Coordinates of C-alpha atoms in Angstrom, one line a residue:
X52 CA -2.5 19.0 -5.7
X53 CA -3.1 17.5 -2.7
X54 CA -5.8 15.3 -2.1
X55 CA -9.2 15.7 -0.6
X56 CA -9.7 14.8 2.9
X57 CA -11.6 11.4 3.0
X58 CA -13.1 9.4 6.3
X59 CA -13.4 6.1 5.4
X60 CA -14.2 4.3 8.4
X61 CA -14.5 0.7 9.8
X62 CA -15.4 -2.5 7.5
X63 CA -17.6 -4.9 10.2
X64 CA -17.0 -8.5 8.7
X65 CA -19.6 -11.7 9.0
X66 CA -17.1 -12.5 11.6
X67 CA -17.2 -9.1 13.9
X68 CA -14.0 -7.7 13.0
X69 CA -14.0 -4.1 12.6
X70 CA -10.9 -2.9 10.2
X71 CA -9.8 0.8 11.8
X72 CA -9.4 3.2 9.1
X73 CA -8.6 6.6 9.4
X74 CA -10.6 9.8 10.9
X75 CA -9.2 13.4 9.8
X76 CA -8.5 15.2 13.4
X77 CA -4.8 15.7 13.6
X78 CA -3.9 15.3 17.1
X79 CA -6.4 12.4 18.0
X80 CA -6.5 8.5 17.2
X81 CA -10.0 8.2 17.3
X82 CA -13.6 10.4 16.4
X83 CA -16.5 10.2 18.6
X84 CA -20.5 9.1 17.4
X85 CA -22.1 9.2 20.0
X86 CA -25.2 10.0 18.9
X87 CA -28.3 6.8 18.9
X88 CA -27.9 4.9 16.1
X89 CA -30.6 5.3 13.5
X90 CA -31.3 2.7 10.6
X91 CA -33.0 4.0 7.2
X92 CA -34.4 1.0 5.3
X93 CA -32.8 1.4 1.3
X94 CA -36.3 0.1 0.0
X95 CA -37.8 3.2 1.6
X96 CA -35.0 5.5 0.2
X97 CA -35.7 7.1 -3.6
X98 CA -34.0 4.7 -5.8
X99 CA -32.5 4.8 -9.5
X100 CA -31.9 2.2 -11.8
X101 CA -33.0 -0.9 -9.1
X102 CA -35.3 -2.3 -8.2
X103 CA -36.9 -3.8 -4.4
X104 CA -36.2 -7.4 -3.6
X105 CA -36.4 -9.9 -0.8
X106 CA -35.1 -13.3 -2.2
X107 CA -31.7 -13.7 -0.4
X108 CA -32.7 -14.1 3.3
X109 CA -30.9 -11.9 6.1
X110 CA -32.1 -8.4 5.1
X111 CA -33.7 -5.8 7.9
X112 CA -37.2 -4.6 6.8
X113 CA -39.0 -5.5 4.0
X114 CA -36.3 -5.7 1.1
X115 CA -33.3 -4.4 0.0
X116 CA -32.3 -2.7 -3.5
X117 CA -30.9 -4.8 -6.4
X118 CA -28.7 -2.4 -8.3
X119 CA -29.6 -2.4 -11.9
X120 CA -26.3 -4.0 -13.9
X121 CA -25.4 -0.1 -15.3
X122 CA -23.7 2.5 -14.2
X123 CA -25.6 6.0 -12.8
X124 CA -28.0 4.2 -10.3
X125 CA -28.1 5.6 -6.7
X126 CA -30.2 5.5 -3.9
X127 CA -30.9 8.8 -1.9
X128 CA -32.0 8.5 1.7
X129 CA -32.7 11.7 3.6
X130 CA -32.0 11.9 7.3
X131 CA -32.3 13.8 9.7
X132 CA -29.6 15.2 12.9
X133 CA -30.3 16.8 15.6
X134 CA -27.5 19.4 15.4
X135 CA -24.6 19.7 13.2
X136 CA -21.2 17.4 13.2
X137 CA -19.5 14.4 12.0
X138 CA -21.9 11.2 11.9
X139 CA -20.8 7.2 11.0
X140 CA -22.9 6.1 8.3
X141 CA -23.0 2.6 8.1
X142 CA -23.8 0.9 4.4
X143 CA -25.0 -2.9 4.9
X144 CA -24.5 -4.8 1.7
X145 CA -24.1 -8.2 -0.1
X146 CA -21.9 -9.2 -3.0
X147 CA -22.0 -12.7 -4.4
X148 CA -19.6 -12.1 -7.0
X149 CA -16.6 -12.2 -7.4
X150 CA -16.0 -8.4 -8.5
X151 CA -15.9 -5.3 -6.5
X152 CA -18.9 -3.1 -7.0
X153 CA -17.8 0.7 -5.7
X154 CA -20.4 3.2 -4.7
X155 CA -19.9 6.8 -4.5
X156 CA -21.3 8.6 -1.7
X157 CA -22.6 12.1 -1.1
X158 CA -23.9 14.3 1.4
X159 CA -26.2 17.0 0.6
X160 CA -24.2 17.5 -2.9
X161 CA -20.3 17.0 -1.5
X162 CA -18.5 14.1 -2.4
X163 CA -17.4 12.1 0.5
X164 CA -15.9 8.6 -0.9
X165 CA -15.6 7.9 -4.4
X166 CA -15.3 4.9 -5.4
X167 CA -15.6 3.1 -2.6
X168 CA -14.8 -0.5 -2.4
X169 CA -17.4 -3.2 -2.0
X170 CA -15.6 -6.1 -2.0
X171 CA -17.5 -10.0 -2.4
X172 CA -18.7 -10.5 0.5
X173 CA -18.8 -14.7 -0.3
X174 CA -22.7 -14.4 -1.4
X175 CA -25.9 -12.6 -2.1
X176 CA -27.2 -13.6 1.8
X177 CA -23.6 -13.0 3.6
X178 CA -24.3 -9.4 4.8
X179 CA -21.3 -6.9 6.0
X180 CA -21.3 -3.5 6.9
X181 CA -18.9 -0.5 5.4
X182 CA -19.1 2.5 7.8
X183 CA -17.9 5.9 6.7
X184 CA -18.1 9.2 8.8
X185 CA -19.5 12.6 7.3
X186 CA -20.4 15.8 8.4
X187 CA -24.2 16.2 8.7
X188 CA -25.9 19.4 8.7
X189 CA -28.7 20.5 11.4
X190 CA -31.8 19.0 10.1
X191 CA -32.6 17.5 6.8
X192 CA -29.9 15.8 5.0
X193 CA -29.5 13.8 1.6
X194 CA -27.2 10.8 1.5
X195 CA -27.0 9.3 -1.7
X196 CA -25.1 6.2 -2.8
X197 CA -24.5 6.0 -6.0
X198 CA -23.3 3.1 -8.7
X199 CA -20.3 4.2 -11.0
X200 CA -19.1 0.7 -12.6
X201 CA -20.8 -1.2 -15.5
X202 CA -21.3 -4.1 -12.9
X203 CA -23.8 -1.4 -10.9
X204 CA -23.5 -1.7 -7.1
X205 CA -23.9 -4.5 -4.5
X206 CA -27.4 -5.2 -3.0
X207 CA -28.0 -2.4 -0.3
X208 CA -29.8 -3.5 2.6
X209 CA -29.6 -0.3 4.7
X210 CA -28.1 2.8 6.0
X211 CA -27.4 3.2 9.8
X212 CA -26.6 6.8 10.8
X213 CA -24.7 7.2 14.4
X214 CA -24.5 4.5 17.4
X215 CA -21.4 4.4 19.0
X216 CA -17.5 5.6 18.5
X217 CA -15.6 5.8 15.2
X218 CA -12.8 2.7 15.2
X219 CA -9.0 3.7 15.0
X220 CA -7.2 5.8 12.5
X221 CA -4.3 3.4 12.5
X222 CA -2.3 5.6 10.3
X223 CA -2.2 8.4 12.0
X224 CA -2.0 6.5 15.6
X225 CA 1.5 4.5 13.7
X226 CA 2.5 8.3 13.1
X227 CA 2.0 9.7 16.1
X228 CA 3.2 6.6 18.2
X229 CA 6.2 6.7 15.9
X230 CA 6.6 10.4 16.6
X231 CA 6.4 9.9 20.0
X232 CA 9.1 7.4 20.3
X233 CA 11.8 8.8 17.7
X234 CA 12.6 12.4 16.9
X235 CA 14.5 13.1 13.6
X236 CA 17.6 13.1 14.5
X237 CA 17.3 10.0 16.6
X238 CA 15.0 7.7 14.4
X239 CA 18.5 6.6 12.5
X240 CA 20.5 7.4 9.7
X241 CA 19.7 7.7 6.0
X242 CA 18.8 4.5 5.2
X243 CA 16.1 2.4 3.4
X244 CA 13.6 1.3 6.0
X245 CA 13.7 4.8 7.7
X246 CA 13.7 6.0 4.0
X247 CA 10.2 3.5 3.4
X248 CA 8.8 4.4 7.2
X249 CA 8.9 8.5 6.2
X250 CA 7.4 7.9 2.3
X251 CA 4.6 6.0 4.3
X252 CA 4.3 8.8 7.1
X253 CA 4.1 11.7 4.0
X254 CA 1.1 9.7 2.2
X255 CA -0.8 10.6 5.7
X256 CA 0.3 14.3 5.2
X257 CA -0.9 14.0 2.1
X258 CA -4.7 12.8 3.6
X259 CA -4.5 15.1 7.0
X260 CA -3.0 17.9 5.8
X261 CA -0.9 17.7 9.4
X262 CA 1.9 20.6 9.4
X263 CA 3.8 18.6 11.7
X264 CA 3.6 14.9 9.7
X265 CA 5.9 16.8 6.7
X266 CA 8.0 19.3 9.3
X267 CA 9.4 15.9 11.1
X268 CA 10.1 14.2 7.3
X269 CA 12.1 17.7 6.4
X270 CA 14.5 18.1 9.7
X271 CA 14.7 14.1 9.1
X272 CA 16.5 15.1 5.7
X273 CA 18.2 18.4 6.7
X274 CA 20.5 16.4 8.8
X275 CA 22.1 14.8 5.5
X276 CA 21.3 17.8 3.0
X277 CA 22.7 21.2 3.5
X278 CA 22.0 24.1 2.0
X279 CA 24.0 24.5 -0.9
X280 CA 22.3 20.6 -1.6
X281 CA 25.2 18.6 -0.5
X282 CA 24.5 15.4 0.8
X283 CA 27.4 12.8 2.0
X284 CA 26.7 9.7 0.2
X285 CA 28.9 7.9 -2.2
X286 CA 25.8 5.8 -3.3
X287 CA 27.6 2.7 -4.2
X288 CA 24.3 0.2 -3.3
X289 CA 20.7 0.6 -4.5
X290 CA 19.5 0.5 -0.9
X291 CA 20.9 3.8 -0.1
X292 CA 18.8 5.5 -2.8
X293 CA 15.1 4.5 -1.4
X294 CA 15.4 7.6 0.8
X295 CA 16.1 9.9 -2.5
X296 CA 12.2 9.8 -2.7
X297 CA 11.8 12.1 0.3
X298 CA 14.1 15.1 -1.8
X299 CA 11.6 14.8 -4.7
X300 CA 8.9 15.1 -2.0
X301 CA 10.8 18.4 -0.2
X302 CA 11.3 19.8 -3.5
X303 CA 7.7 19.3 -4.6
X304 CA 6.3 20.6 -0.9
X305 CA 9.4 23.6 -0.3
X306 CA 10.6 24.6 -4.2
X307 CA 14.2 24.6 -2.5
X308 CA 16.6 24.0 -5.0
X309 CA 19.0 22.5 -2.5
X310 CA 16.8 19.2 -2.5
X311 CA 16.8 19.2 -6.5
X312 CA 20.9 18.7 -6.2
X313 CA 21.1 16.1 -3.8
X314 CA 18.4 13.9 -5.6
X315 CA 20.2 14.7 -9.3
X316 CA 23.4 13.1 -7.2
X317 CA 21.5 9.8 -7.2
X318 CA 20.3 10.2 -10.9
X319 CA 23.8 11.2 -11.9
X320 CA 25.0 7.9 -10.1
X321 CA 22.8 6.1 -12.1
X322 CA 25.1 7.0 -15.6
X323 CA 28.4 5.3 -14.2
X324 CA 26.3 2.4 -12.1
X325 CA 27.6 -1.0 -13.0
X326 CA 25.0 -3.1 -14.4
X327 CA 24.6 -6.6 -15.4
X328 CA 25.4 -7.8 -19.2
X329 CA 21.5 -7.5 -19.8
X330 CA 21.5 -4.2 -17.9
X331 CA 20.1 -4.5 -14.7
X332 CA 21.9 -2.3 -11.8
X333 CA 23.8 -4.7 -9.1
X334 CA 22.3 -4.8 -6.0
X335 CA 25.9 -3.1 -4.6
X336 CA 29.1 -2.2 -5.9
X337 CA 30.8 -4.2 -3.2
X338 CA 32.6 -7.3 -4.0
X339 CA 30.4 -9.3 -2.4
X340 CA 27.2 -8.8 -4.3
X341 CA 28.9 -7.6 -8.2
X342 CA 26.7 -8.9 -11.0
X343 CA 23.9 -9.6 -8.6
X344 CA 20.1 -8.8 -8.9
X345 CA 18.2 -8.4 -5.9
X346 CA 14.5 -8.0 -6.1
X347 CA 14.5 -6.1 -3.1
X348 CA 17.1 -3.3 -5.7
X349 CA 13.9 -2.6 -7.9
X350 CA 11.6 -0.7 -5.3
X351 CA 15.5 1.0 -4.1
X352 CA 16.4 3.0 -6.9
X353 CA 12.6 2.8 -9.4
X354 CA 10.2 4.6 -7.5
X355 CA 12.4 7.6 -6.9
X356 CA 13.8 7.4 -10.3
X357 CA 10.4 7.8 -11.9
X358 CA 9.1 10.4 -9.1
X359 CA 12.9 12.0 -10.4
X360 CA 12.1 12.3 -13.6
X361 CA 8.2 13.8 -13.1
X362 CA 9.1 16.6 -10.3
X363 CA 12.6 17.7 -12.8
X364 CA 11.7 17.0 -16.2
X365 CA 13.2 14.0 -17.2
X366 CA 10.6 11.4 -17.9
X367 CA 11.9 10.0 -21.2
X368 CA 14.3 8.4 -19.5
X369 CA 13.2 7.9 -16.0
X370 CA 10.2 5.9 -17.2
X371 CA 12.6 3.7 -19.7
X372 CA 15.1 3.0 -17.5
X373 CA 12.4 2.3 -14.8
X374 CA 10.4 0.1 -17.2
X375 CA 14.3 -1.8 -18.0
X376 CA 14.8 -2.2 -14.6
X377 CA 11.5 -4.0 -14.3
X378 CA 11.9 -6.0 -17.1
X379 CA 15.2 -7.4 -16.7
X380 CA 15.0 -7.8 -13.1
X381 CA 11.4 -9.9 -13.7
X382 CA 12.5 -11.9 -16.7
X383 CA 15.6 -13.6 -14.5
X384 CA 13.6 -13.8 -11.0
X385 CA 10.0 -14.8 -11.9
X386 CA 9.8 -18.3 -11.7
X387 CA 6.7 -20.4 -13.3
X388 CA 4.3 -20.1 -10.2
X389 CA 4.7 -16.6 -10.9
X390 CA 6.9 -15.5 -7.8
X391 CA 10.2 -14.5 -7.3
X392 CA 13.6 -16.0 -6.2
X393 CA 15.1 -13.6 -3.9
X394 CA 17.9 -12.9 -6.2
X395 CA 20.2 -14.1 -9.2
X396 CA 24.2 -13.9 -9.7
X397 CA 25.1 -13.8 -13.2
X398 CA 28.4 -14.8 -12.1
X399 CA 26.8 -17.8 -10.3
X400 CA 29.4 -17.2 -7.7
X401 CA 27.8 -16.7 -4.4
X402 CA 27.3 -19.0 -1.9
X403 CA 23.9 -19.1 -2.4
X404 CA 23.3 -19.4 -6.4
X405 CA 22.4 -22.0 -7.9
X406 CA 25.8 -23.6 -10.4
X407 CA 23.9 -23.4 -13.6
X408 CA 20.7 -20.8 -13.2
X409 CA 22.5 -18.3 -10.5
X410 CA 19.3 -18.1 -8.8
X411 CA 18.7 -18.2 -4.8
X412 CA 17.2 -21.4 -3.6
X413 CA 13.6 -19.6 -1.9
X414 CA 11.4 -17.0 -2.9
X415 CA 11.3 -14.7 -0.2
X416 CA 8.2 -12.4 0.7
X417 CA 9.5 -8.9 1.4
X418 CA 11.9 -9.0 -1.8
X419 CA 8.7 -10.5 -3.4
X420 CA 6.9 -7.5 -2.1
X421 CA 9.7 -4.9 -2.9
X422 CA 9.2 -5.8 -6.6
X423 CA 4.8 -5.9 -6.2
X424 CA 5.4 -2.5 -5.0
X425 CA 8.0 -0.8 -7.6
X426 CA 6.3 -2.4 -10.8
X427 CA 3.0 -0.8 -9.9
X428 CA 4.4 2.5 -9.0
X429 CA 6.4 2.4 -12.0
X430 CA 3.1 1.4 -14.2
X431 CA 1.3 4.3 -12.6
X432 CA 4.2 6.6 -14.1
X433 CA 4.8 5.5 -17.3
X434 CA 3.0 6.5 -20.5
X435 CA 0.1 4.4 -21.2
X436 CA 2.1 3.1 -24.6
X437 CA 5.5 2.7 -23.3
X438 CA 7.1 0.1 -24.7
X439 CA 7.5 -1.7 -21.9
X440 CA 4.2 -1.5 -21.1
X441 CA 3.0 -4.8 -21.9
X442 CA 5.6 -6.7 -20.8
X443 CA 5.4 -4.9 -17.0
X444 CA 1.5 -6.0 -17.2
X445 CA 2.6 -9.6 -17.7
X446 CA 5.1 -9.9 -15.2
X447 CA 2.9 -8.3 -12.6
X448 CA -0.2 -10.4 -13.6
X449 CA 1.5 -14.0 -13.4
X450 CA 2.9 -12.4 -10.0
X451 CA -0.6 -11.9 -8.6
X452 CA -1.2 -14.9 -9.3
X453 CA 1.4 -16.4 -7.3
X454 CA 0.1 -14.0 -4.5
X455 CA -3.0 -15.4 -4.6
X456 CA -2.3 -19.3 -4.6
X457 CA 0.2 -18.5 -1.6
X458 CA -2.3 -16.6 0.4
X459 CA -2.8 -18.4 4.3
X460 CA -6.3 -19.3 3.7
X461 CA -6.4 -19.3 7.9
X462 CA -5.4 -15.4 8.4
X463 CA -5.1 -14.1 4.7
X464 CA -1.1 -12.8 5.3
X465 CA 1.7 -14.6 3.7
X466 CA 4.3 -16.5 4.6
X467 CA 7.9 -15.8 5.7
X468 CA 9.5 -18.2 2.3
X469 CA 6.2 -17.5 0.5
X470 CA 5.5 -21.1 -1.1
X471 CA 6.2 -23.5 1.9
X472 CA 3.7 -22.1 4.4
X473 CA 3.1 -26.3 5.4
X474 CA 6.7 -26.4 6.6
X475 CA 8.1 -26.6 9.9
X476 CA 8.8 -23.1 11.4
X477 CA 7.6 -20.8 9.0
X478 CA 5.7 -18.3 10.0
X479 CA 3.4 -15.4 8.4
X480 CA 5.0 -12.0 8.1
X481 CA 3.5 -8.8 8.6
X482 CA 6.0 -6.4 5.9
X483 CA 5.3 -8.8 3.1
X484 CA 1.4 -9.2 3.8
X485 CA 1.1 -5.2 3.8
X486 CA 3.2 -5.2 0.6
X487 CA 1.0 -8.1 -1.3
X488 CA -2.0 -6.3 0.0
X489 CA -1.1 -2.7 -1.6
X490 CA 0.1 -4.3 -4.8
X491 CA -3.0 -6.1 -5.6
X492 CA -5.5 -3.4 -4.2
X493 CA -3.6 -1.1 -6.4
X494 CA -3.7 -2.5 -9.5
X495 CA -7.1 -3.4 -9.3
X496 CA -8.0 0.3 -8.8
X497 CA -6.3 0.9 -11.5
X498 CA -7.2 -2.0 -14.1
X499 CA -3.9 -3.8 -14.2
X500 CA -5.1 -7.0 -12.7
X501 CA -8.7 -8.6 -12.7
X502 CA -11.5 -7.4 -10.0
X503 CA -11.0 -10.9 -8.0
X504 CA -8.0 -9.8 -6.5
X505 CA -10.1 -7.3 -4.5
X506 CA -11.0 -10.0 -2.3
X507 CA -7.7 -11.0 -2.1
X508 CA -6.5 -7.9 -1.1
X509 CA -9.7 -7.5 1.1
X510 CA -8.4 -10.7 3.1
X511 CA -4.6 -9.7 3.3
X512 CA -5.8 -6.3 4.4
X513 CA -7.7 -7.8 7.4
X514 CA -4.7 -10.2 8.0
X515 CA -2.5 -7.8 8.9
X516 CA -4.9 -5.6 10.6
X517 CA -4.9 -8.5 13.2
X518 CA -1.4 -7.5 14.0
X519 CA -1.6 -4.2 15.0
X520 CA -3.0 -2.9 18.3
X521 CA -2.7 -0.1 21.1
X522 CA -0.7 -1.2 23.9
X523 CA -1.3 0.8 27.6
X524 CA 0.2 4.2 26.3
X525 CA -2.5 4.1 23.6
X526 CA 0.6 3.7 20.8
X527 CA 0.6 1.2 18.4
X528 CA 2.4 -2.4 18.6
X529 CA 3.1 -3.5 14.9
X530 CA 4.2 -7.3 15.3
X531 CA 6.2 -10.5 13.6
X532 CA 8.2 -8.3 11.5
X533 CA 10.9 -9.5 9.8
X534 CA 14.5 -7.4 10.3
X535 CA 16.4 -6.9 7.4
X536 CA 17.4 -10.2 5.7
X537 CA 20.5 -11.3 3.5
X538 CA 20.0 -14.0 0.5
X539 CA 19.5 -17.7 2.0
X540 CA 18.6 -20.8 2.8
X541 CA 14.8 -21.8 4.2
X542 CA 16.3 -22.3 7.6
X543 CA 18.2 -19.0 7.5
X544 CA 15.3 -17.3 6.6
X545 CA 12.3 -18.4 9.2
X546 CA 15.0 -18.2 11.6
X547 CA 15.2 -14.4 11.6
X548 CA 13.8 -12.4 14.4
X549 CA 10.7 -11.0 14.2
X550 CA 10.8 -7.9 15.2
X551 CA 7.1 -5.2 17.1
X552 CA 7.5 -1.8 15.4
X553 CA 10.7 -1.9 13.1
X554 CA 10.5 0.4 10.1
X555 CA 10.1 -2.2 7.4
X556 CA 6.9 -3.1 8.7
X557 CA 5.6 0.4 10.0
X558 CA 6.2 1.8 6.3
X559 CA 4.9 -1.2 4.2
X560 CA 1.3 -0.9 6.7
X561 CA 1.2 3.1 6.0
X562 CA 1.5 2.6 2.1
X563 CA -1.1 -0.4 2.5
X564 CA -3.2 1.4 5.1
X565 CA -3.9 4.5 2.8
X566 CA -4.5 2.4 0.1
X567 CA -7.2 0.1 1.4
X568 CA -8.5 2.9 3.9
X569 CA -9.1 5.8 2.1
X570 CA -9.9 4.9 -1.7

């Protein structure tokens, strides 16, 4: 089932910045307000479970609504519009904690956001601004924002309806900019970052219901699948088997057959796959990189494998082999601050490994973010009391908390070699950032890690909004990406070029932006 159509909108920080979230028209990057801007005062509103107060200065009016600590409270403003349409509505809030507190918001009955984030907002007198759009009808409308969590909600100072134009649905405007510029036969071969760019470009099908987002993604595939369900790949490296994720989705969104036998190819590959004396699969088969463990491998070959075994049948062993992947890969590469080295040779034979541990010399952010990524789509997938369980929540715990000592406190992205953000040359990266982002936000939704990381996430999320823009053409300029990257040395790695649009970057923001924008 696909999901419902949601219009988160922009977040206005303390400091101005607006973050530009999504709007639901398919063939247009933005959604027009234009309407006067009206504020209704919360203390006026019919409130639930709260009560009026005014002792943290900054509020409009004469108050603002302390949630009561419980869930079920809500406030219900009624407004009115002068004629139907879409409307912003703009929430202004405080959160001194250090928890989010989500709201769920309705119009005249419908759901419209549930579970909204609202984040800390660094105290009980810092006030920001959520803005959301919704269809109003003619007349007399009821808006009502209600507390799901224990915690209850955040202080609500007031609700603004209209005033001004809706930001920029960056996930659509990457699509369509992306559209624009590539068609599917010339956007490159099958391949991972083309493979993570088209995953990222079917979660906004998935929002906008837009015919032609999942049409490009199939003639994409159809050059390398044909229809008896061949495809011409030996699959002798994990990387090659990221793009296996778009068959499950064309088998899921067509019921052709055709794409069930090219993915069980990859599955199948999986039963002769050489694997490490501990059982992790090598990154490749080539001589070069036998009895190695990338971390980049895990988000590869995982995520489709689990995605595998829920669209054909075969969970049992998709979500073990998944949660052994995991496991092994973390248990060699997780290093006491709770990140990653980029990769470990049980042979301790390359260049690069260390004589007596194997391991690579730096922690790396985008392999760093290939693992945040796979262990929480593999968590999502497996049973709740998998074996494995457990020992996935560990990893991925002492991980975020690596993330989170690492974060630039100055623009909230991470570095290019994640732990040495004070040394010369490095530089923060936009793949990684998006990567650390969706990880964290993730597994907050979904209990895995403790509430604080929403702030963490929050901060990250703004980070790399800061690097996306429109350029004259109105398409988007994703920037300081960096291109696909070997195991190294710090030098080799701040030295590689950082690249405006490439795919490792333009995936990694779709999977973060629908994620953080629409919740």
């Amino acid at each position: 089932m696909r999901r419902p159509v949601v219009l988160l909108l922009a977040v206005t920080l303390a400091g101005g910045a607006l973050s530009a979230q999504p709007a639901h028209s398919h063939s247009h990057s933005r959604l027009r307000s234009d309407a006067a801007a009206v504020r209704y005062e919360a203390e006026s509103a019919l409130i639930s479970q709260g009560t009026v107060a005014s002792n943290h200065p900054g509020f409009t009016g004469s108050g603002f609504v302390d949630y009561d600590n419980t869930p079920g409270g809500f406030i219900e403003f009624t407004v009115t519009a002068a004629g139907p349409g879409d409307a912003s509505l703009g929430l202004r809030f405080a959160n001194g904690t250090a928890a989010d507190r989500p709201l769920d918001i309705t119009v005249n009955g419908a759901a419209v956001a549930a579970g909204l984030s609202f984040g800390p907002t660094g105290g009980w007198s810092s006030w920001q601004t959520r803005t959301l759009t919704a269809a109003l009808e003619q007349g007399a409308n009821t808006v009502r924002v209600s507390a799901p969590g224990a915690l209850g909600g955040p202080n609500l100072d007031s609700l603004t309806v209209g005033g001004g134009a809706v930001a920029t649905d960056w996930s659509a405007a990457l699509v369509e900019s992306t559209m624009a510029r590539h068609t599917p036969s010339s956007i490159g071969g099958w391949s991972y970052p083309v493979g993570l760019y088209l995953y990222g470009q079917y979660l906004v099908y998935q929002r906008t219901d837009d015919a032609r987002y999942l049409a490009f993604i199939k003639s994409y595939a159809d050059r390398f699948v044909d229809s008896a369900g061949n495809i011409g790949q030996s699959f002798g490296n994990l990387d090659s088997m990221q793009a296996g994720r778009l068959l499950n989705i064309l088998h899921k969104e067509t019921g052709q057959s055709r794409y069930q036998r090219a993915a069980k190819k990859i599955r199948d590959r999986l039963n002769t796959y050489p694997r490490t004396s501990e059982g992790g699969f090598w990154h490749s088969t080539s001589e070069s990189r036998r009895s190695q463990l990338w971390a980049d491998g895990v988000y590869m070959v995982n995520p489709f494998l689990v995605e595998y075994g829920k669209e054909f049948g075969d969970t049992v062993y998709a979500a073990d082999e998944a949660a052994k992947q995991l496991a092994v890969y973390g248990g060699r590469l997780q290093a006491a601050n709770g990140l990653l080295r980029h990769a470990w040779d049980e042979s301790a034979a390359a260049s690069w490994a260390d004589a007596r541990t194997g391991l690579a010399p730096e922690h790396w952010c985008r392999a760093i973010g290939w693992y945040s990524m796979a262990i929480v789509d593999v968590l999502d997938a497996i049973p709740a009391d998998h074996a494995r369980r457990a020992r996935l929540l560990t990893l991925l715990r002492n991980l975020a908390t690596g993330i989170e000592r690492y974060q630039d406190p100055a623009t909230g992205r991470w570095f290019q070699v994640v732990d040495k953000g004070a040394q010369s040359g490095n530089w923060t990266e936009t793949s990684c950032s998006s990567m650390f982002t969706f990880a964290l936000s993730r597994s907050v939704q979904r209990g895995y890690i403790d509430s604080r990381y929403a702030s963490v996430a929050q901060r990250g999320y703004q980070g790399v909004l800061a690097k996306i823009s429109l350029d004259g053409d109105n398409r988007t300029q994703l920037t300081d990406i960096s291109v696909g990257t070997n195991v190294g040395s710090y030098s080799y790695y701040i030295q590689r070029e950082r690249k405006t649009n490439d795919f490792h970057g333009l995936g990694a923001f779709l999977i973060m932006n629908e994620q953080l924008a629409v919740r």
